[in-house]
């Protein structure tokens, strides 16, 4: 069964003024769609056609002859996850169980936010900053290109896309401002908490 672009969990103008409708038209409507289209072209008519997205990602990870499938399948998964990490009027300090876990792993929300921002800025070139769960501990990682926590034995909790296409129309070269805005105004902490295992 062919993959389709999952619907956005909000309208394309719902994240204005932090992320413009134009950015979502390109980032969701063009970039995310292209990964879906490329993946369908790569698996159509092959034995991989019936596999689900996670199976394709896990099967192709680290395999030199399946780089195309991995990159496109992982980018489909990453973008769907990223859209769900945001909501209008989100961001700021979480509460409840999630805040307790953040405090236990990082000392405070403020230290978590500083470390997450640092990881997002330190990712050289294209990639993603992640909050992940490993056992009972929360960790921040930065990984390049399409790479993602599920192939590193980690549970994804939160991600911020730091490919230039994620922020260039709205923030140009100011990745730090984009990441700060993501933390202060966009993160859907309810979604993040639901990802805890
Ligand atoms: Mn992207």
Short mmCIF file of C-alpha atoms and ligand atoms in Angstrom, two decimals:
data_model
loop_
_atom_site.label_atom_id
_atom_site.label_comp_id
_atom_site.label_asym_id
_atom_site.label_seq_id
_atom_site.Cartn_x
_atom_site.Cartn_y
_atom_site.Cartn_z
CA UNK A 1 0.00 0.00 0.00
CA UNK A 2 1.39 3.36 -0.97
CA UNK A 3 2.37 5.82 1.73
CA UNK A 4 0.45 9.08 1.92
CA UNK A 5 1.26 12.44 3.48
CA UNK A 6 -0.39 12.41 6.94
CA UNK A 7 -2.63 15.43 7.61
CA UNK A 8 -1.11 18.26 9.66
CA UNK A 9 -2.53 18.32 13.21
CA UNK A 10 -3.41 22.05 12.71
CA UNK A 11 -4.07 24.52 9.92
CA UNK A 12 -1.10 25.75 7.88
CA UNK A 13 -1.48 29.23 9.37
CA UNK A 14 -1.98 28.01 12.95
CA UNK A 15 1.63 28.58 14.06
CA UNK A 16 1.81 32.20 12.84
CA UNK A 17 3.68 34.39 13.81
CA UNK A 18 6.30 31.84 14.88
CA UNK A 19 6.19 29.68 11.75
CA UNK A 20 4.61 31.21 8.65
CA UNK A 21 1.99 29.62 6.42
CA UNK A 22 4.54 29.87 3.60
CA UNK A 23 7.06 27.80 5.57
CA UNK A 24 4.47 25.08 6.17
CA UNK A 25 3.41 25.19 2.51
CA UNK A 26 6.98 24.40 1.53
CA UNK A 27 8.18 22.34 4.47
CA UNK A 28 5.07 20.17 4.81
CA UNK A 29 3.55 20.52 1.35
CA UNK A 30 6.77 20.16 -0.66
CA UNK A 31 9.61 18.69 1.43
CA UNK A 32 7.59 16.19 3.47
CA UNK A 33 5.52 15.28 0.40
CA UNK A 34 8.70 14.67 -1.61
CA UNK A 35 10.00 12.19 0.96
CA UNK A 36 6.66 10.34 0.74
CA UNK A 37 6.76 10.33 -3.07
CA UNK A 38 10.40 9.22 -3.18
CA UNK A 39 9.74 6.40 -0.72
CA UNK A 40 6.80 5.12 -2.76
CA UNK A 41 8.94 5.17 -5.91
CA UNK A 42 11.69 3.22 -4.11
CA UNK A 43 9.48 0.42 -2.77
CA UNK A 44 6.78 0.13 -5.45
CA UNK A 45 6.78 -3.24 -7.13
CA UNK A 46 9.38 -4.69 -4.76
CA UNK A 47 9.16 -7.10 -1.84
CA UNK A 48 9.34 -4.02 0.43
CA UNK A 49 6.06 -2.60 -0.86
CA UNK A 50 3.95 -4.19 1.88
CA UNK A 51 6.20 -3.21 4.80
CA UNK A 52 5.16 -0.47 7.20
CA UNK A 53 7.22 2.68 7.77
CA UNK A 54 8.98 1.58 10.98
CA UNK A 55 9.87 -1.82 9.51
CA UNK A 56 11.38 -0.11 6.46
CA UNK A 57 13.42 2.24 8.67
CA UNK A 58 14.76 -0.54 10.90
CA UNK A 59 15.44 -2.85 7.98
CA UNK A 60 17.40 -0.26 5.97
CA UNK A 61 19.36 1.45 8.79
CA UNK A 62 23.10 1.22 8.27
CA UNK A 63 22.79 -0.71 4.99
CA UNK A 64 24.82 0.86 2.19
CA UNK A 65 22.55 -0.51 -0.54
CA UNK A 66 19.38 0.82 1.14
CA UNK A 67 20.43 4.40 1.89
CA UNK A 68 17.67 5.84 -0.30
CA UNK A 69 14.94 3.87 1.45
CA UNK A 70 16.37 4.74 4.89
CA UNK A 71 16.73 8.46 4.19
CA UNK A 72 13.25 8.89 2.75
CA UNK A 73 11.43 6.58 5.21
CA UNK A 74 13.18 8.18 8.19
CA UNK A 75 12.43 11.67 6.92
CA UNK A 76 8.74 10.77 6.48
CA UNK A 77 8.67 9.54 10.10
CA UNK A 78 10.71 12.47 11.47
CA UNK A 79 8.51 15.12 9.86
CA UNK A 80 5.24 13.53 10.99
CA UNK A 81 6.69 13.38 14.51
CA UNK A 82 7.94 16.98 14.31
CA UNK A 83 4.52 18.38 13.30
CA UNK A 84 3.00 16.62 16.28
CA UNK A 85 5.64 18.11 18.61
CA UNK A 86 4.10 21.56 18.02
CA UNK A 87 0.78 23.29 18.61
CA UNK A 88 -0.51 26.87 18.60
CA UNK A 89 0.19 28.57 21.97
CA UNK A 90 2.53 25.80 23.03
CA UNK A 91 5.97 25.97 24.57
CA UNK A 92 7.19 27.18 27.94
CA UNK A 93 7.73 25.00 30.96
CA UNK A 94 5.97 21.60 31.08
CA UNK A 95 4.31 20.24 34.22
CA UNK A 96 3.56 16.99 35.99
CA UNK A 97 5.37 13.73 35.31
CA UNK A 98 7.31 15.16 32.39
CA UNK A 99 8.68 18.05 34.45
CA UNK A 100 9.69 15.61 37.19
CA UNK A 101 11.60 13.51 34.66
CA UNK A 102 13.24 16.58 33.13
CA UNK A 103 14.30 17.78 36.58
CA UNK A 104 15.65 14.33 37.47
CA UNK A 105 17.71 14.09 34.26
CA UNK A 106 18.84 17.69 33.73
CA UNK A 107 18.45 19.41 37.11
CA UNK A 108 15.89 21.95 35.91
CA UNK A 109 13.75 22.91 32.90
CA UNK A 110 16.07 25.87 32.31
CA UNK A 111 19.12 23.57 32.08
CA UNK A 112 17.20 21.23 29.73
CA UNK A 113 16.22 24.16 27.49
CA UNK A 114 19.80 25.49 27.39
CA UNK A 115 21.21 22.04 26.56
CA UNK A 116 18.55 21.38 23.89
CA UNK A 117 19.26 24.72 22.26
CA UNK A 118 22.99 24.08 22.39
CA UNK A 119 22.53 20.69 20.70
CA UNK A 120 20.37 22.26 17.98
CA UNK A 121 22.99 24.93 17.32
CA UNK A 122 25.92 22.53 17.46
CA UNK A 123 24.44 20.20 14.81
CA UNK A 124 26.70 21.11 11.88
CA UNK A 125 24.67 21.18 8.68
CA UNK A 126 21.35 19.37 8.38
CA UNK A 127 19.88 17.30 11.16
CA UNK A 128 17.63 17.11 14.18
CA UNK A 129 17.87 17.89 17.91
CA UNK A 130 16.07 15.30 20.06
CA UNK A 131 14.89 14.72 23.57
CA UNK A 132 14.93 10.94 23.99
CA UNK A 133 14.26 8.40 26.70
CA UNK A 134 16.80 5.68 27.38
CA UNK A 135 15.61 3.41 30.17
CA UNK A 136 14.54 5.76 32.93
CA UNK A 137 16.77 8.62 31.82
CA UNK A 138 16.03 11.49 29.46
CA UNK A 139 18.84 12.59 27.15
CA UNK A 140 19.41 15.23 24.49
CA UNK A 141 20.97 14.15 21.22
CA UNK A 142 21.72 15.75 17.89
CA UNK A 143 21.90 13.59 14.81
CA UNK A 144 22.62 14.37 11.20
CA UNK A 145 20.43 14.23 8.12
CA UNK A 146 17.63 11.65 8.44
CA UNK A 147 18.99 9.67 11.41
CA UNK A 148 16.56 9.03 14.27
CA UNK A 149 16.40 7.61 17.82
CA UNK A 150 14.54 4.36 17.03
CA UNK A 151 17.64 2.88 15.40
CA UNK A 152 19.78 3.79 18.41
CA UNK A 153 17.68 1.99 21.04
CA UNK A 154 16.08 5.24 22.17
CA UNK A 155 12.49 6.40 22.50
CA UNK A 156 11.84 9.72 20.74
CA UNK A 157 10.06 12.26 22.95
CA UNK A 158 10.60 15.60 21.18
CA UNK A 159 12.41 16.84 18.11
CA UNK A 160 13.28 20.09 16.42
CA UNK A 161 14.11 20.06 12.71
CA UNK A 162 17.26 22.12 12.15
CA UNK A 163 17.59 21.58 8.41
CA UNK A 164 17.73 25.07 6.90
CA UNK A 165 14.43 24.41 5.10
CA UNK A 166 12.75 24.35 8.53
CA UNK A 167 13.49 27.98 9.34
CA UNK A 168 15.13 29.86 6.48
CA UNK A 169 12.01 31.59 5.11
CA UNK A 170 11.13 32.96 8.56
CA UNK A 171 14.47 33.25 10.36
CA UNK A 172 17.08 33.21 7.54
CA UNK A 173 20.38 32.22 9.20
CA UNK A 174 19.12 32.73 12.77
CA UNK A 175 18.78 29.11 13.84
CA UNK A 176 19.13 30.12 17.52
CA UNK A 177 16.05 32.36 17.31
CA UNK A 178 14.06 29.57 15.64
CA UNK A 179 14.99 27.03 18.34
CA UNK A 180 14.27 29.50 21.16
CA UNK A 181 10.86 30.26 19.62
CA UNK A 182 10.19 26.53 19.25
CA UNK A 183 10.85 26.03 22.99
CA UNK A 184 9.03 29.18 24.15
CA UNK A 185 5.93 29.14 21.90
CA UNK A 186 5.46 25.90 19.99
CA UNK A 187 6.25 22.67 21.87
CA UNK A 188 3.20 20.50 22.60
CA UNK A 189 4.26 19.08 25.97
CA UNK A 190 1.18 16.84 26.12
CA UNK A 191 2.41 15.05 23.01
CA UNK A 192 5.91 14.79 24.49
CA UNK A 193 4.55 13.31 27.73
CA UNK A 194 2.49 10.75 25.79
CA UNK A 195 5.70 9.48 24.22
CA UNK A 196 7.18 8.46 27.60
CA UNK A 197 7.44 4.70 28.01
MN1 LIG B 1 12.38 19.24 7.45
#
